[in-house]
Short mmCIF file of C-alpha atoms in Angstrom, two decimals:
data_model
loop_
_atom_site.label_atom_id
_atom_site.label_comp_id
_atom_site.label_asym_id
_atom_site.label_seq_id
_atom_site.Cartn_x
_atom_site.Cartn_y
_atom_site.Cartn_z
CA UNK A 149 -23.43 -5.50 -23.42
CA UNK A 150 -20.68 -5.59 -20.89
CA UNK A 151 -17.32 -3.40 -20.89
CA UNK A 152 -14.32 -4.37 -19.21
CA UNK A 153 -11.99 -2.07 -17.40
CA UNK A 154 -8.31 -2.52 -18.54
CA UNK A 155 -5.71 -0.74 -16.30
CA UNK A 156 -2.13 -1.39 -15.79
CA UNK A 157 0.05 -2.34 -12.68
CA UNK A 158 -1.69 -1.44 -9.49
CA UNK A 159 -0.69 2.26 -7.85
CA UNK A 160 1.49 1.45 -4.86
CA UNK A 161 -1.23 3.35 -2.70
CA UNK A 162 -3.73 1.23 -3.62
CA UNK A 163 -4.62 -1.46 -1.45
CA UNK A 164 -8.07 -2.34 -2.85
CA UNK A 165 -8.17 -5.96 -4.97
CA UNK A 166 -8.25 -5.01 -8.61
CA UNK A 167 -10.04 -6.25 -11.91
CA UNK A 168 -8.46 -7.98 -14.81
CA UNK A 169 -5.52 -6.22 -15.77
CA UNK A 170 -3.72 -4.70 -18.70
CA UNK A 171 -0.30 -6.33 -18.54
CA UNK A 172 2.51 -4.51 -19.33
CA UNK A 173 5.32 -5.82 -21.33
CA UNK A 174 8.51 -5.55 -19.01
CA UNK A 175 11.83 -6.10 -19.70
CA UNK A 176 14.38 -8.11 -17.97
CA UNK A 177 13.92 -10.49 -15.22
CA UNK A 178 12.74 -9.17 -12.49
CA UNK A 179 9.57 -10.61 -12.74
CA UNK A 180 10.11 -14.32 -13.44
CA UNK A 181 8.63 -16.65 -12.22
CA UNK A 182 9.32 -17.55 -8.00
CA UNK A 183 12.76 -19.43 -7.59
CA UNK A 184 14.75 -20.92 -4.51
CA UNK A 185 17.27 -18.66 -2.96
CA UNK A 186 20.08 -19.84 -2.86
CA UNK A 187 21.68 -18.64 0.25
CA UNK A 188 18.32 -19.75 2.04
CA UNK A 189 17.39 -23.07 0.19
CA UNK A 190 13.42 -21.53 0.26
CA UNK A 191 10.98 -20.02 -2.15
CA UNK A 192 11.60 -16.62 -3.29
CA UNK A 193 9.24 -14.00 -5.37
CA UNK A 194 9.70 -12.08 -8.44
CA UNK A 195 11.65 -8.63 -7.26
CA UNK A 196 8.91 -6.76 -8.84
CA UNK A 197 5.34 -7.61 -8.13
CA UNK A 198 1.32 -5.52 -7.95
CA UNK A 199 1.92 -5.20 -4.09
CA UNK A 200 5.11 -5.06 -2.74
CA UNK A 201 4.62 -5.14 1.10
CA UNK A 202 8.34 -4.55 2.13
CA UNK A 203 8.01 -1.13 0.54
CA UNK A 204 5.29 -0.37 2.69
CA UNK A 205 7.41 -0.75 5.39
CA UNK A 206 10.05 0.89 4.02
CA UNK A 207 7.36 3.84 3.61
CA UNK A 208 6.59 3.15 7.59
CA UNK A 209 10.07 3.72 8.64
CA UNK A 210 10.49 6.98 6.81
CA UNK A 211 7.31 8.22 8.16
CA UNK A 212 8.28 6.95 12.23
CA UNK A 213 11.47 8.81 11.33
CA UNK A 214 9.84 11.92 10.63
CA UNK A 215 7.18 11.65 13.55
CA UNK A 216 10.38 11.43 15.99
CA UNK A 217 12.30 14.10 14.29
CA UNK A 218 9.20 16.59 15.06
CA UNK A 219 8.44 15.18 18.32
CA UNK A 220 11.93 15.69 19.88
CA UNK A 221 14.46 16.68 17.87
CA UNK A 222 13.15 20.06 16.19
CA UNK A 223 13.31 23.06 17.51
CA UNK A 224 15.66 21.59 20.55
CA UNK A 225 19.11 22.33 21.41
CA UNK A 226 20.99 18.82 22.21
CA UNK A 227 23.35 19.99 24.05
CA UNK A 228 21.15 20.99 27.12
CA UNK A 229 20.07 16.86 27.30
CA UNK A 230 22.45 14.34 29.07
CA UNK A 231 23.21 10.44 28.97
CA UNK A 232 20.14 8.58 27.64
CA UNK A 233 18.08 11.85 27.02
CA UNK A 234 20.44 13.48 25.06
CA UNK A 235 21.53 10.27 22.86
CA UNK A 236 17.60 9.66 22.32
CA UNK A 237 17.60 13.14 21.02
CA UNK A 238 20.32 12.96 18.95
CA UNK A 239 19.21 9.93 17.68
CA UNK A 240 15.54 11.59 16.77
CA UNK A 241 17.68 14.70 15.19
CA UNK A 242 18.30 12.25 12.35
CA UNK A 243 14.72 11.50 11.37
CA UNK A 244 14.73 14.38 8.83
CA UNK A 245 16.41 11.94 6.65
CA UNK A 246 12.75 9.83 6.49
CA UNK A 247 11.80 13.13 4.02
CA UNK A 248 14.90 11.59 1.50
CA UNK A 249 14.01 7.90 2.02
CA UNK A 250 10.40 8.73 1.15
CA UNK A 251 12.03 10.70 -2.50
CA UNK A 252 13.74 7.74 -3.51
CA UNK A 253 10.66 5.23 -2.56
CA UNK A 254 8.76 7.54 -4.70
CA UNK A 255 11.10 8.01 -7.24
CA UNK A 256 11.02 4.06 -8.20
CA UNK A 257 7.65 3.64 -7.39
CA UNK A 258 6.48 6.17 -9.81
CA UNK A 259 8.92 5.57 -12.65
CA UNK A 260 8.32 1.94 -12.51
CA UNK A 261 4.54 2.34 -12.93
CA UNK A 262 5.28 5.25 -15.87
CA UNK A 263 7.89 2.50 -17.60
CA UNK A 264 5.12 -0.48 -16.81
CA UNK A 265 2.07 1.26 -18.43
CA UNK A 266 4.16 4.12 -21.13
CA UNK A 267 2.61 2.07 -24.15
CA UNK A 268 -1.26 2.20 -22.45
CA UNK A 269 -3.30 3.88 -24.45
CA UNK A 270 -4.54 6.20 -21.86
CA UNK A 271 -1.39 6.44 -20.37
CA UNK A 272 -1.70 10.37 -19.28
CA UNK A 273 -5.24 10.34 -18.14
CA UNK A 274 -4.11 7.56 -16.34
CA UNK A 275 -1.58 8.54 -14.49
CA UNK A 276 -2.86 11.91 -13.78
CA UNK A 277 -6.42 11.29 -12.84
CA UNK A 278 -4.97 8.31 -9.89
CA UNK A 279 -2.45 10.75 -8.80
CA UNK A 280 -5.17 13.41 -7.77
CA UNK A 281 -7.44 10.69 -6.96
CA UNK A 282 -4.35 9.98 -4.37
CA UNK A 283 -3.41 13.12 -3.71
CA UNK A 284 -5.53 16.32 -3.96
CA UNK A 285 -8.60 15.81 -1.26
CA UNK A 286 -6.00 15.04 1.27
CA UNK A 287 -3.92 17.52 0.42
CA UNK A 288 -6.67 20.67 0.07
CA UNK A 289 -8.56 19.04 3.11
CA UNK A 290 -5.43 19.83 5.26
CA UNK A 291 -5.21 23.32 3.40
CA UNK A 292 -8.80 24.18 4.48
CA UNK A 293 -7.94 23.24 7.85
CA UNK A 294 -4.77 25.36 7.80
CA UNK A 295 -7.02 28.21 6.85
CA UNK A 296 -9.68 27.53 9.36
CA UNK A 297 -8.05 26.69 12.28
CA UNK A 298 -5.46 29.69 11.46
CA UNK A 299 -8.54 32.22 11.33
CA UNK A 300 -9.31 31.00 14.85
CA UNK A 301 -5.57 31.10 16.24
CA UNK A 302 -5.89 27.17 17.23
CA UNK A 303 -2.56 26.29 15.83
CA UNK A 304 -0.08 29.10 16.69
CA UNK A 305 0.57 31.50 14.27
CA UNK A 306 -1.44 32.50 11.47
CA UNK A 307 -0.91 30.71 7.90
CA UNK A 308 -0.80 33.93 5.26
CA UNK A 309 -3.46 33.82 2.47
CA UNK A 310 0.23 34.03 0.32
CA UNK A 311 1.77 31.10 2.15
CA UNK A 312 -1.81 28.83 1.45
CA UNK A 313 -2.44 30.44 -2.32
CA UNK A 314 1.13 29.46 -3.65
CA UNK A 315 0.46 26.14 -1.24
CA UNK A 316 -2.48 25.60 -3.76
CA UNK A 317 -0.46 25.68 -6.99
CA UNK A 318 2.16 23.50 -5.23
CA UNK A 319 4.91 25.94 -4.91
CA UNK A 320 5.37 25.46 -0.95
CA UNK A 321 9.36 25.21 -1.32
CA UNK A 322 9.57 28.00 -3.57
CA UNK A 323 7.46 30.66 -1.26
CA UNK A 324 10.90 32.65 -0.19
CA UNK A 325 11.24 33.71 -3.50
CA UNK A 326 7.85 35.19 -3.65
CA UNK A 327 8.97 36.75 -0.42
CA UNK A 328 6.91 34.55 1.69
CA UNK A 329 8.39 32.55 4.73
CA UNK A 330 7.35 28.58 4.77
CA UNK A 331 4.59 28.70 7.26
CA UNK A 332 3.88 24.78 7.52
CA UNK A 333 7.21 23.07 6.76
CA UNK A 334 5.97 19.82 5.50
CA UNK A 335 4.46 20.76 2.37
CA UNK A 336 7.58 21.61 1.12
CA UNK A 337 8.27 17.99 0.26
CA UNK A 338 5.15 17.65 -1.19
CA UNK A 339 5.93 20.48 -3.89
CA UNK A 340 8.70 18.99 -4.51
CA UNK A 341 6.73 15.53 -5.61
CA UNK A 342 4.33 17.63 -7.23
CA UNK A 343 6.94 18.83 -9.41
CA UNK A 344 8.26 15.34 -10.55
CA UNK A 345 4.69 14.08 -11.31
CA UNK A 346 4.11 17.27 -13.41
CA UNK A 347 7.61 16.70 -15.74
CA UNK A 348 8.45 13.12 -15.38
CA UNK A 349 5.83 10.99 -17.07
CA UNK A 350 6.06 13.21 -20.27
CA UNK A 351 9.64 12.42 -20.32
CA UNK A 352 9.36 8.66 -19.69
CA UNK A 353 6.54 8.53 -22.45
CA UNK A 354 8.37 10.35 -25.16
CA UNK A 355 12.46 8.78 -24.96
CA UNK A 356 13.09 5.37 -24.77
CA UNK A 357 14.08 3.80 -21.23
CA UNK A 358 17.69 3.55 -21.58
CA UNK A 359 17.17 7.65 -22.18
CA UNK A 360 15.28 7.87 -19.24
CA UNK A 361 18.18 6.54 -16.95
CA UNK A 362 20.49 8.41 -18.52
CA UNK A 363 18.08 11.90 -17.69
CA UNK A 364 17.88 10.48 -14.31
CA UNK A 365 21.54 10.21 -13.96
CA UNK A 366 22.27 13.78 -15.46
CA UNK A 367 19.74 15.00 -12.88
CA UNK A 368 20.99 13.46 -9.73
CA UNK A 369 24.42 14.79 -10.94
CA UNK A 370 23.30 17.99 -11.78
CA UNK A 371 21.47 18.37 -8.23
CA UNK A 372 24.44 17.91 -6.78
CA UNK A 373 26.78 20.36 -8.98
CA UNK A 374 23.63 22.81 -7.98
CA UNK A 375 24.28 22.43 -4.24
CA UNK A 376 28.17 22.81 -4.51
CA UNK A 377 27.76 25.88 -7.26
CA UNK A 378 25.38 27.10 -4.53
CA UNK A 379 27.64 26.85 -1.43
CA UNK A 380 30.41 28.39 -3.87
CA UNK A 381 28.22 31.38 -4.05
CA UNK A 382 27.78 31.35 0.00
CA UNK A 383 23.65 30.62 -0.57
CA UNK A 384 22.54 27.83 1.86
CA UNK A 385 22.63 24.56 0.17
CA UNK A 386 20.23 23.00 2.13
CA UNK A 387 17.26 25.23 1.07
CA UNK A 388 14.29 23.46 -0.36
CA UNK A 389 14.07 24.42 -4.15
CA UNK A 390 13.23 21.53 -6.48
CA UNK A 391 16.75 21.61 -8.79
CA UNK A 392 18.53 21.55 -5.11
CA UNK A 393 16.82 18.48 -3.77
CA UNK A 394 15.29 16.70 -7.21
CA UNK A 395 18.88 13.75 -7.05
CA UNK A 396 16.99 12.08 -3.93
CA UNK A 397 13.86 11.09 -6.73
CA UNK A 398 16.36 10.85 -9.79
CA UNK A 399 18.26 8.14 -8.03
CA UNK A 400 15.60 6.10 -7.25
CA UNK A 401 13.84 6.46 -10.76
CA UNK A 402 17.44 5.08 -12.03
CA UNK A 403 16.94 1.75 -9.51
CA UNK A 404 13.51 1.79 -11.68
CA UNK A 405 15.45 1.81 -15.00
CA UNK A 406 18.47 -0.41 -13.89
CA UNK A 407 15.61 -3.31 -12.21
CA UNK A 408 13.81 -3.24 -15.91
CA UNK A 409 16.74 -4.39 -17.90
CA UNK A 410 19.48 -7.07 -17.61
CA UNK A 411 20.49 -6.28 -14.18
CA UNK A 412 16.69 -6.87 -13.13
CA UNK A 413 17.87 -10.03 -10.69
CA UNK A 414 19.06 -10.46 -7.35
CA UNK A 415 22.71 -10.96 -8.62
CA UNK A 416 22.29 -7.53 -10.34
CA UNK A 417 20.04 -5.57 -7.89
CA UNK A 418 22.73 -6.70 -5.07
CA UNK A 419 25.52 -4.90 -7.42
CA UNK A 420 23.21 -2.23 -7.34
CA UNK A 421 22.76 -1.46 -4.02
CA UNK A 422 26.45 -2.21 -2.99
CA UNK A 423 27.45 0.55 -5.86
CA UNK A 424 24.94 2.78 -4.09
CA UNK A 425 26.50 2.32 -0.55
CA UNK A 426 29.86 2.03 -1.66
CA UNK A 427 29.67 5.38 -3.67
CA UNK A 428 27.57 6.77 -0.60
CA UNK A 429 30.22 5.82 1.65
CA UNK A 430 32.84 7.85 -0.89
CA UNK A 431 31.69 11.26 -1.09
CA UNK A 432 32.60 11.35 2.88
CA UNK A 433 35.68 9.62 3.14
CA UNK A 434 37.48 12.59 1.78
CA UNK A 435 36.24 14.34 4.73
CA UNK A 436 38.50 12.31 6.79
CA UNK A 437 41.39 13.03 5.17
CA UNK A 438 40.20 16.63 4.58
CA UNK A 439 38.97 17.34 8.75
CA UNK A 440 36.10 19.00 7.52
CA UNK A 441 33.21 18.37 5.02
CA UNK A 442 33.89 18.54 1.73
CA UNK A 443 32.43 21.24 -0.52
CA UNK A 444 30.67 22.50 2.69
CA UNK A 445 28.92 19.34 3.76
CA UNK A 446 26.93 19.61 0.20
CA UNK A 447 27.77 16.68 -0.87
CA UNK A 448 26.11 14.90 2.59
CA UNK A 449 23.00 15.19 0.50
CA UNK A 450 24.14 13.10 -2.25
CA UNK A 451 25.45 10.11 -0.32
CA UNK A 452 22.50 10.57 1.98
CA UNK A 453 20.25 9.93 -1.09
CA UNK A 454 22.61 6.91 -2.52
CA UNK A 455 22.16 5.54 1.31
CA UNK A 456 18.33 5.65 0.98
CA UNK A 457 18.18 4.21 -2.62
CA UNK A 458 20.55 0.91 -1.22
CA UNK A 459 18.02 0.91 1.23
CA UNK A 460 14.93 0.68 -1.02
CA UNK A 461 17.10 -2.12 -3.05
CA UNK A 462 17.70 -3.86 0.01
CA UNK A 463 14.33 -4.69 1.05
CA UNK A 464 13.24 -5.65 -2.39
CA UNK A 465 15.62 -8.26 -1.90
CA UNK A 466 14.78 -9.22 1.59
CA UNK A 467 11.11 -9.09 0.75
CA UNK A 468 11.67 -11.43 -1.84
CA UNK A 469 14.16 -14.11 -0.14
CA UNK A 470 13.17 -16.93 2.28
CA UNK A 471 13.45 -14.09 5.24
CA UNK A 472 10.75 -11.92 3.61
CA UNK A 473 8.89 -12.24 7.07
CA UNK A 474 11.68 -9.86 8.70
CA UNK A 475 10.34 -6.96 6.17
CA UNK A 476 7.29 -7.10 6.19
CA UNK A 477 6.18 -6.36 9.78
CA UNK A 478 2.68 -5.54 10.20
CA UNK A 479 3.33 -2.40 12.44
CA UNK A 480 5.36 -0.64 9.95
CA UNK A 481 3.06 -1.57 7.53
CA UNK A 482 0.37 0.10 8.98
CA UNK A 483 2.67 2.49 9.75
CA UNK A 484 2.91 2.90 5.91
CA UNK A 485 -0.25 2.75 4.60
CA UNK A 486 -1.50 5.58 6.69
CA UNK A 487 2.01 7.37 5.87
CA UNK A 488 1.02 9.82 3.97
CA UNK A 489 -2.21 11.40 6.02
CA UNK A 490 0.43 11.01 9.14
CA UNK A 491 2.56 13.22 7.32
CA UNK A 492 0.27 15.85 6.56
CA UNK A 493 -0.94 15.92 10.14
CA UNK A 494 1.05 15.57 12.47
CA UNK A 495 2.67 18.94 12.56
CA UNK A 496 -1.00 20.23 12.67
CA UNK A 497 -1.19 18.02 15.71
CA UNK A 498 1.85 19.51 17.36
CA UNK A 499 1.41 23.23 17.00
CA UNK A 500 -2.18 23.17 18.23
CA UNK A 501 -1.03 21.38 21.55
CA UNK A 502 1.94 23.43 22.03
CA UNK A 503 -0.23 26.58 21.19
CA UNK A 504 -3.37 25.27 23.76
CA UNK A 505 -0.75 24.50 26.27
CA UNK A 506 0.76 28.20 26.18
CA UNK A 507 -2.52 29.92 26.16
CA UNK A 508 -4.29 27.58 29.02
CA UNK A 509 -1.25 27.00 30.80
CA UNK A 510 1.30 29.56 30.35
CA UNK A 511 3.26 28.65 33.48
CA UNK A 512 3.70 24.84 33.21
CA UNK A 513 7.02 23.88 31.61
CA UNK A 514 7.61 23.83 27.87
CA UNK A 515 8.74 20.68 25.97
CA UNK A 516 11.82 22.67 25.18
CA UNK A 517 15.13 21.44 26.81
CA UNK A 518 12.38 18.96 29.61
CA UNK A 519 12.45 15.20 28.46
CA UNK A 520 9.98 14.13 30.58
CA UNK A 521 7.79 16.89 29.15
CA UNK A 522 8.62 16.00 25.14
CA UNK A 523 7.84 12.10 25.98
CA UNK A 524 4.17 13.17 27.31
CA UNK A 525 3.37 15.74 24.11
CA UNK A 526 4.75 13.15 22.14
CA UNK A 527 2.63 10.51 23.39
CA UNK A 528 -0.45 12.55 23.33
CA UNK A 529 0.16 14.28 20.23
CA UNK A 530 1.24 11.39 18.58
CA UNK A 531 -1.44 9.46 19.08
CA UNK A 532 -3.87 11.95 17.95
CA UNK A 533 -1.75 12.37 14.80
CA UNK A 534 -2.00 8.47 14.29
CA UNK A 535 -5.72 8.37 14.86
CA UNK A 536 -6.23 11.21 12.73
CA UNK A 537 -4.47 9.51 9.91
CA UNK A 538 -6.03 6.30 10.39
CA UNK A 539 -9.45 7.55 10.40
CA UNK A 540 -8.58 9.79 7.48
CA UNK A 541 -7.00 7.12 5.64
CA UNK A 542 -10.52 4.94 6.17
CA UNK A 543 -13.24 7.60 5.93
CA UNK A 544 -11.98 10.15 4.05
CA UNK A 545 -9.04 9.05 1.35
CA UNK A 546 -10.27 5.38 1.03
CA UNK A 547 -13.88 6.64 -1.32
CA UNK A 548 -11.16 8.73 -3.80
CA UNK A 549 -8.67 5.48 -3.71
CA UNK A 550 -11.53 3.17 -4.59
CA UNK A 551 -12.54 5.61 -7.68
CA UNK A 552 -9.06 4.96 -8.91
CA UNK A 553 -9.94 1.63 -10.84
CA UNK A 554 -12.75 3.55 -12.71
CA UNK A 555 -9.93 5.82 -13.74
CA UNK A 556 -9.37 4.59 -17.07
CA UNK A 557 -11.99 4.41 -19.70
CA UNK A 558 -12.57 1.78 -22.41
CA UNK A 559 -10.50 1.56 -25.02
CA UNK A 560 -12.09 1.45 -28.44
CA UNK A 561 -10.85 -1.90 -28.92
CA UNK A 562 -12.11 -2.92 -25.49
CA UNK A 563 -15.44 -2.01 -26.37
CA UNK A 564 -15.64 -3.56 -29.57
CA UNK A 565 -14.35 -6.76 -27.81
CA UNK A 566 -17.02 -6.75 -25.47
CA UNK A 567 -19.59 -5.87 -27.97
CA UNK A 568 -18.51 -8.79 -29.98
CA UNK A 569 -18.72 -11.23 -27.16
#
């Protein structure tokens, strides 16, 4: 007797070959069958396909962004660079954005797999048993070495047991409210995504997907009423609770709704993404007129997010036209399929230098305000982050990504099926 797997479209992390698939029934056109551009006279692809390598890249810039912003730009004072130095700098201070490019990526990713597969008869275990699969050994692994190397002193200062216990339950962004500072910035993000897997598929499952834009639209809206009612009140905006940051993933869970109806084309994903930059490019022209930001600067965010979810539209359509070669570059592919072990890292990677350089050599010049000293940590640290990742991604994440295709368990019918035959 043999039993065939069923599962539905592939996780975006996944990069192994799959077996025969479940298909899901998808509405709207965005994936027909190849067609000629017709601004390039060549073949293009379906917008929506099992791998989409331009995304990957997409995930490579945000992550590159984020490597710079922590190499040079935080914890530095631009003003004390000049010329080149100081541009490069300023330049880097803008990689914190990678953080919001990586929400929206996720954001359609994830609802476009939840739409795909919401009629999959293991639907929950599904989704929830790949996630972790993805997810949790990374995740704990860098916990344990938070704890470890914290006992020790190797990466600056201590971690609290508080900090790494609500770390645990995912509640990283949250910790000030429990009176605890964030110790390790990054997780904070990762909360944040934690939160979204948690409450989104048991929305998408239970309302039909019209409903589910219209959530996603009431969310992104009310994220950004939250940040104004917020400055109002003379809080800071920018803090990192989930109902003040949740309009980066809402948006690009919309671009997920919107690609799997009638505006599923090119002609509709290019209205799209010009509605996303031209309502982007709105919320700060009254700034101009105004001298100041409006509302504080708290609607930035918004048009920030908007920005990043044009951006994610924009290489589905490059990916898929004649010029799909200029985005998918193998660098920032890589780049992006080691993304997310880069991102736990490479902060880890940073404080233990700058810690191991104080304590060894307490007189040599800190990276703080010296560009020639910020170019060498970066190039030292960052290449141990990247290695780190790398060999993570292979030895450590790969085993739990492979288990992700024995995820699902035969259905009844399956079985019977294969009995039969």
């Amino acid at each position: 007797m043999r039993i065939h797997r069923v599962s539905v479209n592939p996780d975006p992390y996944n990069t192994e070959p799959s077996p025969k698939k479940w298909e899901p029934k998808i509405r709207g056109a965005a994936l027909s069958m190849a067609f000629t551009d017709s601004e390039t006279g060549l073949e293009a692809k379906p917008l929506l396909r099992p791998k989409m390598p331009e995304l990957d890249c997409v995930r490579g810039v945000a992550i590159l962004a984020v490597l710079f912003y922590h190499g040079f730009a935080s914890r530095q004072n631009v003003e004390v660079f000049a010329g080149a130095s100081k541009l490069f700098v300023r330049s880097a201070s803008l990689g914190w954005t990678g953080v919001n490019l990586f929400f929206a990526l996720s954001g359609f990713l994830i609802t476009g797999i939840l739409l795909d597969g919401k009629h999959h008869p293991q639907y929950y275990r599904r989704f929830y048993l790949r996630r972790a699969l993805r997810i949790l050994p990374a995740y704990y692994g860098l916990l344990l070495l938070l704890a470890l190397l914290g006992r020790y002193g190797l990466q600056g200062p201590t971690v609290s047991w508080a900090f790494l216990g609500l770390s645990v339950i995912y509640l990283a962004n949250v910790t000030v409210l429990f009176g605890v500072p964030i110790q390790f910035g990054v997780l904070w993000s990762l909360a944040v995504e934690e939160h979204f897997y948690l409450i989104w598929p048991v929305i998408v499952r239970n309302v039909s997907r019209r409903k589910v834009g219209v959530l996603a639209v009431v969310i992104a809206v009310g994220a950004t009423l939250a940040r104004v009612v917020t400055w109002r009140l003379g809080y800071d905006y920018f803090a990192l609770y989930t109902w003040l940051v949740a309009d980066g993933l809402a948006l690009g869970s919309l671009l997920a709704v919107l690609m799997r109806g009638p505006l599923g084309t090119r002609k509709g994903l290019k209205l799209i993404s010009l509605a996303a930059l031209l309502a982007s490019a709105l919320l700060i022209v009254p700034d101009l007129a105004l001298h100041g930001p409006l509302a504080g600067g708290a609607l930035h965010l918004t048009a920030l997010n908007l920005l990043c979810t044009a951006m994610v539209g924009g290489a589905l359509l490059l990916g898929t036209s004649g010029w799909s070669f200029l985005a998918e570059h193998r660098t920032l592919r890589f780049f992006g399929e080691i993304s997310y072990g880069l991102y736990l890292l490479h902060m880890l990677v940073f404080n233990i230098f700058d810690n191991l350089q104080h304590e060894f050599f307490p007189h040599s010049s800190s990276f703080k305000g010296h560009f020639g000293v910020m170019v060498v940590r970066f190039l030292i640290c960052g290449s141990l982050a990247i290695g780190s990742a790398f060999l993570s991604r292979r030895y450590f994440e790969e085993p739990f990504l492979r288990l992700k295709d024995r995820a699902v368990l035969p259905t009844p019918e399956v079985v019977r099926e294969a009995t039969a035959a």
